[in-house]
Amino acid sequence: MSGDAGPGASGAPQLDAVIHHPTRLAVVAFLSACDEAEFAAVRDCCQVSDSVLSKAASALEAAGYVAIRKGYAGKRPRTWLGLTDAGELALNQHLAALQGIAETARSAGARTRVGAEEGGRAKGE
Amino acid sequence: MVAQEGAPGGGSEAIALEATSGLRDVEAARARAAVQARIFPAWFGPVAALIVVGVGAVQSWSVDRKGFPVLLALVVTLVGLVAVRVVRWIATRRTGVVRRVPLSARLWRSRYGLLITAVACAVTWGAAVLLGAGGSASRLAVYVVAGLCVWGTFVWRNAAARQELARLRDEPGAV
């Protein structure tokens, strides 16, 4: 399974369906700033429950964006999450797509506003 | 948002706001990861200080001696360096967030702590010499002060990182 990462037909980066979900995006963004993070640290920083993070991590692992490693700290089992190269690439493309959407929407909004103002002025005259 | 949607270009504004909010969330999550990685377990400072003082005790004992004490001081210094690295590695794993930072960046981040430690050590050395303490006692005093400074630096760094983490959590853009 993989997301819609990568440039679309127009060549512009497209939103990634896998990491578009807010929790998954938060997890991927968190992992992009570190080499590896323990399950509990990600859960606390993303402010989600164990089950929500578990589901998000499984989905990201299935997409090949996150590597999950089981280990032990003494006798306690620990789960470590790390972003893969594919995950990093997908995040960068998703962010580029978001950036593009924000800019396009802002300029479209500005154009509509200017058009409406000019229309209003023409009616007034 | 509702008001904007009613205004000309409001739909585009809403989309722009949503996309910007997504980007801000990503930046906030990245910042939280970076700050979380800076927090060391509370035991790390005292353990690092004990290693520094232990090395200092053996070094000060070896002052004005020849042969075996000099060799032992050298070995203990090397063991101390390895011990600090091992303890640091364990502490990093215990924080839950592993982030490899280049040595240059680590030194730059610790510049104030290093500067304060250097000044404190110099002042201690000067005070010990002025008070007429011998080379061995002066060296031990310097190592004790260095150990305390290392401990203090980690306490201060942890407090600063926790404060920043709390600020990031309270920000409106926080996830």
PDB file of C-alpha atoms in Angstrom:
ATOM      1  CA  MET A   1       0.000   0.000   0.000  1.00  0.00           C
ATOM      2  CA  SER A   2       1.253   3.448  -0.723  1.00  0.00           C
ATOM      3  CA  GLY A   3      -0.206   6.907  -0.734  1.00  0.00           C
ATOM      4  CA  ASP A   4      -0.729   9.338  -3.546  1.00  0.00           C
ATOM      5  CA  ALA A   5       2.676  10.825  -3.001  1.00  0.00           C
ATOM      6  CA  GLY A   6       4.498  12.218  -5.955  1.00  0.00           C
ATOM      7  CA  PRO A   7       3.842  14.735  -8.652  1.00  0.00           C
ATOM      8  CA  GLY A   8       0.467  14.605 -10.340  1.00  0.00           C
ATOM      9  CA  ALA A   9      -0.288  14.941 -14.042  1.00  0.00           C
ATOM     10  CA  SER A  10       0.428  18.669 -13.843  1.00  0.00           C
ATOM     11  CA  GLY A  11       3.838  17.976 -12.294  1.00  0.00           C
ATOM     12  CA  ALA A  12       2.834  19.608  -9.006  1.00  0.00           C
ATOM     13  CA  PRO A  13       3.165  17.527  -5.826  1.00  0.00           C
ATOM     14  CA  GLN A  14      -0.114  16.004  -4.617  1.00  0.00           C
ATOM     15  CA  LEU A  15      -1.487  15.354  -1.160  1.00  0.00           C
ATOM     16  CA  ASP A  16      -0.644  11.934   0.224  1.00  0.00           C
ATOM     17  CA  ALA A  17      -3.791  10.040   1.211  1.00  0.00           C
ATOM     18  CA  VAL A  18      -1.940   7.985   3.843  1.00  0.00           C
ATOM     19  CA  ILE A  19      -0.461  10.896   5.777  1.00  0.00           C
ATOM     20  CA  HIS A  20      -3.289  13.345   5.160  1.00  0.00           C
ATOM     21  CA  HIS A  21      -5.044  12.125   8.328  1.00  0.00           C
ATOM     22  CA  PRO A  22      -4.177  14.580  11.167  1.00  0.00           C
ATOM     23  CA  THR A  23      -2.860  11.913  13.573  1.00  0.00           C
ATOM     24  CA  ARG A  24      -0.739  10.228  10.920  1.00  0.00           C
ATOM     25  CA  LEU A  25       0.565  13.601   9.758  1.00  0.00           C
ATOM     26  CA  ALA A  26       1.500  14.516  13.359  1.00  0.00           C
ATOM     27  CA  VAL A  27       3.268  11.164  13.855  1.00  0.00           C
ATOM     28  CA  VAL A  28       5.194  11.434  10.581  1.00  0.00           C
ATOM     29  CA  ALA A  29       6.117  15.065  11.298  1.00  0.00           C
ATOM     30  CA  PHE A  30       7.305  14.139  14.806  1.00  0.00           C
ATOM     31  CA  LEU A  31       9.405  11.252  13.473  1.00  0.00           C
ATOM     32  CA  SER A  32      10.868  13.444  10.717  1.00  0.00           C
ATOM     33  CA  ALA A  33      12.628  15.530  13.373  1.00  0.00           C
ATOM     34  CA  CYS A  34      14.367  12.567  15.034  1.00  0.00           C
ATOM     35  CA  ASP A  35      16.109   9.332  14.104  1.00  0.00           C
ATOM     36  CA  GLU A  36      13.920   7.091  16.233  1.00  0.00           C
ATOM     37  CA  ALA A  37      11.309   7.608  18.914  1.00  0.00           C
ATOM     38  CA  GLU A  38       9.784   5.354  21.518  1.00  0.00           C
ATOM     39  CA  PHE A  39       6.060   4.612  21.261  1.00  0.00           C
ATOM     40  CA  ALA A  40       5.248   6.368  24.569  1.00  0.00           C
ATOM     41  CA  ALA A  41       7.185   9.506  23.594  1.00  0.00           C
ATOM     42  CA  VAL A  42       5.303   9.775  20.292  1.00  0.00           C
ATOM     43  CA  ARG A  43       1.984   9.119  22.044  1.00  0.00           C
ATOM     44  CA  ASP A  44       2.641  11.834  24.649  1.00  0.00           C
ATOM     45  CA  CYS A  45       3.900  14.406  22.168  1.00  0.00           C
ATOM     46  CA  CYS A  46       1.105  13.802  19.657  1.00  0.00           C
ATOM     47  CA  GLN A  47      -1.412  13.688  22.531  1.00  0.00           C
ATOM     48  CA  VAL A  48      -3.217  10.558  21.346  1.00  0.00           C
ATOM     49  CA  SER A  49      -4.205   7.294  23.015  1.00  0.00           C
ATOM     50  CA  ASP A  50      -2.267   4.038  22.702  1.00  0.00           C
ATOM     51  CA  SER A  51      -4.853   2.507  20.376  1.00  0.00           C
ATOM     52  CA  VAL A  52      -5.035   5.542  18.087  1.00  0.00           C
ATOM     53  CA  LEU A  53      -1.254   5.660  17.769  1.00  0.00           C
ATOM     54  CA  SER A  54      -1.096   1.914  17.268  1.00  0.00           C
ATOM     55  CA  LYS A  55      -3.562   2.121  14.373  1.00  0.00           C
ATOM     56  CA  ALA A  56      -1.778   5.114  12.842  1.00  0.00           C
ATOM     57  CA  ALA A  57       1.625   3.396  13.151  1.00  0.00           C
ATOM     58  CA  SER A  58       0.305   0.192  11.569  1.00  0.00           C
ATOM     59  CA  ALA A  59      -1.156   2.121   8.636  1.00  0.00           C
ATOM     60  CA  LEU A  60       2.089   4.026   8.154  1.00  0.00           C
ATOM     61  CA  GLU A  61       4.127   0.831   8.408  1.00  0.00           C
ATOM     62  CA  ALA A  62       1.888  -0.849   5.824  1.00  0.00           C
ATOM     63  CA  ALA A  63       2.515   2.107   3.501  1.00  0.00           C
ATOM     64  CA  GLY A  64       6.256   1.699   4.065  1.00  0.00           C
ATOM     65  CA  TYR A  65       6.576   5.145   5.665  1.00  0.00           C
ATOM     66  CA  VAL A  66       7.439   4.047   9.201  1.00  0.00           C
ATOM     67  CA  ALA A  67       9.706   1.285  10.474  1.00  0.00           C
ATOM     68  CA  ILE A  68       8.604  -0.341  13.729  1.00  0.00           C
ATOM     69  CA  ARG A  69      11.237  -2.027  15.879  1.00  0.00           C
ATOM     70  CA  LYS A  70      10.513  -4.012  19.023  1.00  0.00           C
ATOM     71  CA  GLY A  71      13.141  -4.010  21.733  1.00  0.00           C
ATOM     72  CA  TYR A  72      13.675  -4.283  25.449  1.00  0.00           C
ATOM     73  CA  ALA A  73      14.807  -1.798  28.107  1.00  0.00           C
ATOM     74  CA  GLY A  74      15.765  -4.199  30.861  1.00  0.00           C
ATOM     75  CA  LYS A  75      12.779  -6.545  31.030  1.00  0.00           C
ATOM     76  CA  ARG A  76      10.300  -3.997  29.706  1.00  0.00           C
ATOM     77  CA  PRO A  77       9.283  -4.375  26.074  1.00  0.00           C
ATOM     78  CA  ARG A  78       9.655  -1.177  24.067  1.00  0.00           C
ATOM     79  CA  THR A  79       8.490  -0.244  20.602  1.00  0.00           C
ATOM     80  CA  TRP A  80      10.568   2.164  18.560  1.00  0.00           C
ATOM     81  CA  LEU A  81       9.265   4.039  15.541  1.00  0.00           C
ATOM     82  CA  GLY A  82      11.404   5.576  12.831  1.00  0.00           C
ATOM     83  CA  LEU A  83      10.638   7.316   9.563  1.00  0.00           C
ATOM     84  CA  THR A  84      11.828   5.512   6.438  1.00  0.00           C
ATOM     85  CA  ASP A  85      13.294   7.252   3.381  1.00  0.00           C
ATOM     86  CA  ALA A  86       9.988   6.695   1.574  1.00  0.00           C
ATOM     87  CA  GLY A  87       8.172   8.293   4.517  1.00  0.00           C
ATOM     88  CA  GLU A  88      10.441  11.308   4.456  1.00  0.00           C
ATOM     89  CA  LEU A  89       9.943  11.728   0.725  1.00  0.00           C
ATOM     90  CA  ALA A  90       6.166  11.384   1.095  1.00  0.00           C
ATOM     91  CA  LEU A  91       6.100  13.966   3.893  1.00  0.00           C
ATOM     92  CA  ASN A  92       8.154  16.450   1.878  1.00  0.00           C
ATOM     93  CA  GLN A  93       5.844  16.045  -1.119  1.00  0.00           C
ATOM     94  CA  HIS A  94       2.771  16.330   1.087  1.00  0.00           C
ATOM     95  CA  LEU A  95       4.133  19.528   2.624  1.00  0.00           C
ATOM     96  CA  ALA A  96       4.955  20.916  -0.822  1.00  0.00           C
ATOM     97  CA  ALA A  97       1.392  20.122  -1.900  1.00  0.00           C
ATOM     98  CA  LEU A  98      -0.037  21.842   1.196  1.00  0.00           C
ATOM     99  CA  GLN A  99       2.175  24.846   0.536  1.00  0.00           C
ATOM    100  CA  GLY A 100       0.975  24.940  -3.076  1.00  0.00           C
ATOM    101  CA  ILE A 101      -2.676  24.681  -2.030  1.00  0.00           C
ATOM    102  CA  ALA A 102      -2.258  27.479   0.512  1.00  0.00           C
ATOM    103  CA  GLU A 103      -0.620  29.764  -2.046  1.00  0.00           C
ATOM    104  CA  THR A 104      -3.086  28.959  -4.827  1.00  0.00           C
ATOM    105  CA  ALA A 105      -6.082  29.432  -2.516  1.00  0.00           C
ATOM    106  CA  ARG A 106      -4.673  32.714  -1.188  1.00  0.00           C
ATOM    107  CA  SER A 107      -4.086  34.142  -4.665  1.00  0.00           C
ATOM    108  CA  ALA A 108      -7.505  32.898  -5.863  1.00  0.00           C
ATOM    109  CA  GLY A 109      -9.114  34.549  -2.830  1.00  0.00           C
ATOM    110  CA  ALA A 110      -7.306  37.802  -3.544  1.00  0.00           C
ATOM    111  CA  ARG A 111      -8.384  37.708  -7.225  1.00  0.00           C
ATOM    112  CA  THR A 112     -12.025  37.058  -6.249  1.00  0.00           C
ATOM    113  CA  ARG A 113     -11.939  39.923  -3.753  1.00  0.00           C
ATOM    114  CA  VAL A 114     -10.486  42.336  -6.307  1.00  0.00           C
ATOM    115  CA  GLY A 115     -13.067  41.188  -8.886  1.00  0.00           C
ATOM    116  CA  ALA A 116     -15.927  41.692  -6.408  1.00  0.00           C
ATOM    117  CA  GLU A 117     -14.657  45.157  -5.455  1.00  0.00           C
ATOM    118  CA  GLU A 118     -14.374  46.204  -9.101  1.00  0.00           C
ATOM    119  CA  GLY A 119     -17.855  44.811  -9.801  1.00  0.00           C
ATOM    120  CA  GLY A 120     -19.265  46.761  -6.856  1.00  0.00           C
ATOM    121  CA  ARG A 121     -17.608  49.967  -8.019  1.00  0.00           C
ATOM    122  CA  ALA A 122     -18.947  49.503 -11.586  1.00  0.00           C
ATOM    123  CA  LYS A 123     -22.477  49.004 -10.215  1.00  0.00           C
ATOM    124  CA  GLY A 124     -22.139  52.160  -8.094  1.00  0.00           C
ATOM    125  CA  GLU A 125     -21.123  54.223 -11.113  1.00  0.00           C
TER     126      GLU A 125
ATOM    127  CA  MET B   1     -14.365  31.035   9.201  1.00  0.00           C
ATOM    128  CA  VAL B   2     -18.099  31.263   8.619  1.00  0.00           C
ATOM    129  CA  ALA B   3     -17.852  35.009   8.138  1.00  0.00           C
ATOM    130  CA  GLN B   4     -15.037  34.531   5.683  1.00  0.00           C
ATOM    131  CA  GLU B   5     -17.047  32.026   3.686  1.00  0.00           C
ATOM    132  CA  GLY B   6     -19.765  34.615   3.306  1.00  0.00           C
ATOM    133  CA  ALA B   7     -17.271  37.162   2.033  1.00  0.00           C
ATOM    134  CA  PRO B   8     -15.971  37.240  -1.548  1.00  0.00           C
ATOM    135  CA  GLY B   9     -13.155  34.693  -1.889  1.00  0.00           C
ATOM    136  CA  GLY B  10     -14.071  33.249   1.541  1.00  0.00           C
ATOM    137  CA  GLY B  11     -13.947  29.615   0.335  1.00  0.00           C
ATOM    138  CA  SER B  12     -10.402  30.070  -0.950  1.00  0.00           C
ATOM    139  CA  GLU B  13      -9.456  31.805   2.292  1.00  0.00           C
ATOM    140  CA  ALA B  14     -10.803  28.835   4.270  1.00  0.00           C
ATOM    141  CA  ILE B  15      -8.794  26.385   2.163  1.00  0.00           C
ATOM    142  CA  ALA B  16      -5.684  28.530   2.553  1.00  0.00           C
ATOM    143  CA  LEU B  17      -6.224  28.690   6.315  1.00  0.00           C
ATOM    144  CA  GLU B  18      -6.666  24.925   6.564  1.00  0.00           C
ATOM    145  CA  ALA B  19      -3.529  24.222   4.537  1.00  0.00           C
ATOM    146  CA  THR B  20      -1.561  26.766   6.579  1.00  0.00           C
ATOM    147  CA  SER B  21      -2.870  25.210   9.774  1.00  0.00           C
ATOM    148  CA  GLY B  22      -1.669  21.782   8.564  1.00  0.00           C
ATOM    149  CA  LEU B  23       1.786  23.197   7.851  1.00  0.00           C
ATOM    150  CA  ARG B  24       1.867  24.858  11.280  1.00  0.00           C
ATOM    151  CA  ASP B  25       0.930  21.549  12.957  1.00  0.00           C
ATOM    152  CA  VAL B  26       3.815  19.838  11.188  1.00  0.00           C
ATOM    153  CA  GLU B  27       6.251  22.509  12.350  1.00  0.00           C
ATOM    154  CA  ALA B  28       4.909  22.234  15.915  1.00  0.00           C
ATOM    155  CA  ALA B  29       5.321  18.428  15.915  1.00  0.00           C
ATOM    156  CA  ARG B  30       8.879  18.763  14.607  1.00  0.00           C
ATOM    157  CA  ALA B  31       9.719  21.365  17.238  1.00  0.00           C
ATOM    158  CA  ARG B  32       8.295  19.139  19.994  1.00  0.00           C
ATOM    159  CA  ALA B  33      10.436  16.203  18.810  1.00  0.00           C
ATOM    160  CA  ALA B  34      13.565  18.367  18.806  1.00  0.00           C
ATOM    161  CA  VAL B  35      12.880  19.710  22.307  1.00  0.00           C
ATOM    162  CA  GLN B  36      11.898  16.291  23.690  1.00  0.00           C
ATOM    163  CA  ALA B  37      15.216  14.885  22.456  1.00  0.00           C
ATOM    164  CA  ARG B  38      17.056  17.513  24.552  1.00  0.00           C
ATOM    165  CA  ILE B  39      15.599  16.270  27.850  1.00  0.00           C
ATOM    166  CA  PHE B  40      17.924  13.920  29.715  1.00  0.00           C
ATOM    167  CA  PRO B  41      16.844  11.640  32.582  1.00  0.00           C
ATOM    168  CA  ALA B  42      17.315  13.254  36.021  1.00  0.00           C
ATOM    169  CA  TRP B  43      19.989  10.711  36.978  1.00  0.00           C
ATOM    170  CA  PHE B  44      22.275  11.651  34.083  1.00  0.00           C
ATOM    171  CA  GLY B  45      23.628  14.879  35.647  1.00  0.00           C
ATOM    172  CA  PRO B  46      24.697  13.321  38.993  1.00  0.00           C
ATOM    173  CA  VAL B  47      26.193  10.259  37.268  1.00  0.00           C
ATOM    174  CA  ALA B  48      28.196  12.438  34.851  1.00  0.00           C
ATOM    175  CA  ALA B  49      29.333  14.592  37.798  1.00  0.00           C
ATOM    176  CA  LEU B  50      30.432  11.482  39.740  1.00  0.00           C
ATOM    177  CA  ILE B  51      32.474  10.271  36.765  1.00  0.00           C
ATOM    178  CA  VAL B  52      34.182  13.673  36.454  1.00  0.00           C
ATOM    179  CA  VAL B  53      34.925  13.813  40.210  1.00  0.00           C
ATOM    180  CA  GLY B  54      36.119  10.164  40.191  1.00  0.00           C
ATOM    181  CA  VAL B  55      38.565  10.865  37.376  1.00  0.00           C
ATOM    182  CA  GLY B  56      39.657  14.034  39.200  1.00  0.00           C
ATOM    183  CA  ALA B  57      40.258  12.147  42.450  1.00  0.00           C
ATOM    184  CA  VAL B  58      42.575   9.647  40.740  1.00  0.00           C
ATOM    185  CA  GLN B  59      44.323  12.430  38.789  1.00  0.00           C
ATOM    186  CA  SER B  60      44.915  14.512  41.920  1.00  0.00           C
ATOM    187  CA  TRP B  61      46.203  11.420  43.743  1.00  0.00           C
ATOM    188  CA  SER B  62      48.714  10.793  40.931  1.00  0.00           C
ATOM    189  CA  VAL B  63      50.167  14.342  41.151  1.00  0.00           C
ATOM    190  CA  ASP B  64      53.877  14.307  42.129  1.00  0.00           C
ATOM    191  CA  ARG B  65      53.992  10.511  41.810  1.00  0.00           C
ATOM    192  CA  LYS B  66      55.795   8.404  39.235  1.00  0.00           C
ATOM    193  CA  GLY B  67      55.263   5.016  37.640  1.00  0.00           C
ATOM    194  CA  PHE B  68      52.066   3.094  38.385  1.00  0.00           C
ATOM    195  CA  PRO B  69      49.937   6.067  39.664  1.00  0.00           C
ATOM    196  CA  VAL B  70      50.576   7.980  36.417  1.00  0.00           C
ATOM    197  CA  LEU B  71      49.591   4.946  34.327  1.00  0.00           C
ATOM    198  CA  LEU B  72      46.518   4.365  36.487  1.00  0.00           C
ATOM    199  CA  ALA B  73      45.477   8.021  36.141  1.00  0.00           C
ATOM    200  CA  LEU B  74      45.770   7.724  32.359  1.00  0.00           C
ATOM    201  CA  VAL B  75      43.737   4.511  32.279  1.00  0.00           C
ATOM    202  CA  VAL B  76      41.066   5.944  34.611  1.00  0.00           C
ATOM    203  CA  THR B  77      40.800   9.073  32.427  1.00  0.00           C
ATOM    204  CA  LEU B  78      40.249   6.941  29.311  1.00  0.00           C
ATOM    205  CA  VAL B  79      37.748   4.716  31.160  1.00  0.00           C
ATOM    206  CA  GLY B  80      35.985   7.888  32.354  1.00  0.00           C
ATOM    207  CA  LEU B  81      35.658   9.174  28.779  1.00  0.00           C
ATOM    208  CA  VAL B  82      34.235   5.831  27.616  1.00  0.00           C
ATOM    209  CA  ALA B  83      31.907   5.724  30.662  1.00  0.00           C
ATOM    210  CA  VAL B  84      30.548   9.204  29.852  1.00  0.00           C
ATOM    211  CA  ARG B  85      29.826   8.113  26.272  1.00  0.00           C
ATOM    212  CA  VAL B  86      28.122   4.892  27.401  1.00  0.00           C
ATOM    213  CA  VAL B  87      26.050   6.680  30.063  1.00  0.00           C
ATOM    214  CA  ARG B  88      25.095   9.340  27.514  1.00  0.00           C
ATOM    215  CA  TRP B  89      23.992   6.660  25.043  1.00  0.00           C
ATOM    216  CA  ILE B  90      21.854   4.957  27.723  1.00  0.00           C
ATOM    217  CA  ALA B  91      20.391   8.314  28.788  1.00  0.00           C
ATOM    218  CA  THR B  92      19.551   9.172  25.172  1.00  0.00           C
ATOM    219  CA  ARG B  93      17.685   5.872  24.765  1.00  0.00           C
ATOM    220  CA  ARG B  94      15.801   6.502  28.003  1.00  0.00           C
ATOM    221  CA  THR B  95      14.512   9.888  26.822  1.00  0.00           C
ATOM    222  CA  GLY B  96      12.453   8.042  24.202  1.00  0.00           C
ATOM    223  CA  VAL B  97      13.558  10.279  21.342  1.00  0.00           C
ATOM    224  CA  VAL B  98      16.862   9.628  19.618  1.00  0.00           C
ATOM    225  CA  ARG B  99      18.229  12.449  17.540  1.00  0.00           C
ATOM    226  CA  ARG B 100      21.791  12.462  16.253  1.00  0.00           C
ATOM    227  CA  VAL B 101      23.176  15.978  16.419  1.00  0.00           C
ATOM    228  CA  PRO B 102      26.662  16.799  15.036  1.00  0.00           C
ATOM    229  CA  LEU B 103      29.337  17.507  17.637  1.00  0.00           C
ATOM    230  CA  SER B 104      29.727  21.092  16.410  1.00  0.00           C
ATOM    231  CA  ALA B 105      26.007  21.750  16.972  1.00  0.00           C
ATOM    232  CA  ARG B 106      26.145  20.120  20.422  1.00  0.00           C
ATOM    233  CA  LEU B 107      29.112  22.272  21.412  1.00  0.00           C
ATOM    234  CA  TRP B 108      27.373  25.404  20.155  1.00  0.00           C
ATOM    235  CA  ARG B 109      24.231  24.525  22.111  1.00  0.00           C
ATOM    236  CA  SER B 110      26.311  23.957  25.270  1.00  0.00           C
ATOM    237  CA  ARG B 111      28.406  27.117  24.815  1.00  0.00           C
ATOM    238  CA  TYR B 112      27.066  28.892  27.906  1.00  0.00           C
ATOM    239  CA  GLY B 113      27.443  25.808  30.111  1.00  0.00           C
ATOM    240  CA  LEU B 114      30.983  25.248  28.843  1.00  0.00           C
ATOM    241  CA  LEU B 115      31.882  28.904  29.360  1.00  0.00           C
ATOM    242  CA  ILE B 116      30.486  28.958  32.902  1.00  0.00           C
ATOM    243  CA  THR B 117      32.284  25.677  33.719  1.00  0.00           C
ATOM    244  CA  ALA B 118      35.583  27.016  32.370  1.00  0.00           C
ATOM    245  CA  VAL B 119      35.253  30.271  34.340  1.00  0.00           C
ATOM    246  CA  ALA B 120      34.253  28.405  37.536  1.00  0.00           C
ATOM    247  CA  CYS B 121      37.217  26.032  37.168  1.00  0.00           C
ATOM    248  CA  ALA B 122      39.633  28.929  36.584  1.00  0.00           C
ATOM    249  CA  VAL B 123      38.283  30.824  39.602  1.00  0.00           C
ATOM    250  CA  THR B 124      38.530  27.692  41.772  1.00  0.00           C
ATOM    251  CA  TRP B 125      42.084  27.043  40.632  1.00  0.00           C
ATOM    252  CA  GLY B 126      43.055  30.657  41.325  1.00  0.00           C
ATOM    253  CA  ALA B 127      41.383  30.623  44.752  1.00  0.00           C
ATOM    254  CA  ALA B 128      43.080  27.326  45.676  1.00  0.00           C
ATOM    255  CA  VAL B 129      46.486  28.690  44.666  1.00  0.00           C
ATOM    256  CA  LEU B 130      45.864  31.931  46.571  1.00  0.00           C
ATOM    257  CA  LEU B 131      44.862  29.960  49.667  1.00  0.00           C
ATOM    258  CA  GLY B 132      48.087  27.982  49.430  1.00  0.00           C
ATOM    259  CA  ALA B 133      46.567  24.606  48.556  1.00  0.00           C
ATOM    260  CA  GLY B 134      48.924  22.087  46.960  1.00  0.00           C
ATOM    261  CA  GLY B 135      48.740  20.908  43.348  1.00  0.00           C
ATOM    262  CA  SER B 136      46.807  17.774  44.321  1.00  0.00           C
ATOM    263  CA  ALA B 137      44.156  19.596  46.370  1.00  0.00           C
ATOM    264  CA  SER B 138      43.789  22.326  43.740  1.00  0.00           C
ATOM    265  CA  ARG B 139      43.239  19.756  40.995  1.00  0.00           C
ATOM    266  CA  LEU B 140      40.674  17.878  43.071  1.00  0.00           C
ATOM    267  CA  ALA B 141      38.832  21.141  43.828  1.00  0.00           C
ATOM    268  CA  VAL B 142      38.730  22.008  40.117  1.00  0.00           C
ATOM    269  CA  TYR B 143      37.314  18.587  39.217  1.00  0.00           C
ATOM    270  CA  VAL B 144      34.687  18.811  41.966  1.00  0.00           C
ATOM    271  CA  VAL B 145      33.587  22.233  40.665  1.00  0.00           C
ATOM    272  CA  ALA B 146      33.590  20.902  37.084  1.00  0.00           C
ATOM    273  CA  GLY B 147      31.408  17.967  38.166  1.00  0.00           C
ATOM    274  CA  LEU B 148      28.962  20.279  39.927  1.00  0.00           C
ATOM    275  CA  CYS B 149      28.855  22.535  36.870  1.00  0.00           C
ATOM    276  CA  VAL B 150      28.094  19.536  34.623  1.00  0.00           C
ATOM    277  CA  TRP B 151      25.240  18.546  36.948  1.00  0.00           C
ATOM    278  CA  GLY B 152      23.937  22.109  37.118  1.00  0.00           C
ATOM    279  CA  THR B 153      24.126  22.483  33.342  1.00  0.00           C
ATOM    280  CA  PHE B 154      21.948  19.409  32.809  1.00  0.00           C
ATOM    281  CA  VAL B 155      19.437  20.543  35.440  1.00  0.00           C
ATOM    282  CA  TRP B 156      19.219  23.943  33.719  1.00  0.00           C
ATOM    283  CA  ARG B 157      18.970  22.413  30.236  1.00  0.00           C
ATOM    284  CA  ASN B 158      16.219  20.023  31.320  1.00  0.00           C
ATOM    285  CA  ALA B 159      14.271  22.835  32.959  1.00  0.00           C
ATOM    286  CA  ALA B 160      14.591  25.022  29.849  1.00  0.00           C
ATOM    287  CA  ALA B 161      13.544  22.160  27.551  1.00  0.00           C
ATOM    288  CA  ARG B 162      10.525  21.281  29.744  1.00  0.00           C
ATOM    289  CA  GLN B 163       9.469  24.931  29.761  1.00  0.00           C
ATOM    290  CA  GLU B 164       9.730  25.101  25.972  1.00  0.00           C
ATOM    291  CA  LEU B 165       7.814  21.831  25.625  1.00  0.00           C
ATOM    292  CA  ALA B 166       5.016  23.188  27.815  1.00  0.00           C
ATOM    293  CA  ARG B 167       4.935  26.380  25.725  1.00  0.00           C
ATOM    294  CA  LEU B 168       4.706  24.343  22.503  1.00  0.00           C
ATOM    295  CA  ARG B 169       1.856  22.258  23.963  1.00  0.00           C
ATOM    296  CA  ASP B 170      -0.050  25.390  24.983  1.00  0.00           C
ATOM    297  CA  GLU B 171       0.299  26.996  21.555  1.00  0.00           C
ATOM    298  CA  PRO B 172      -2.963  27.258  19.606  1.00  0.00           C
ATOM    299  CA  GLY B 173      -1.487  25.308  16.707  1.00  0.00           C
ATOM    300  CA  ALA B 174      -0.604  22.347  18.939  1.00  0.00           C
ATOM    301  CA  VAL B 175      -2.026  18.976  17.827  1.00  0.00           C
TER     302      VAL B 175
END
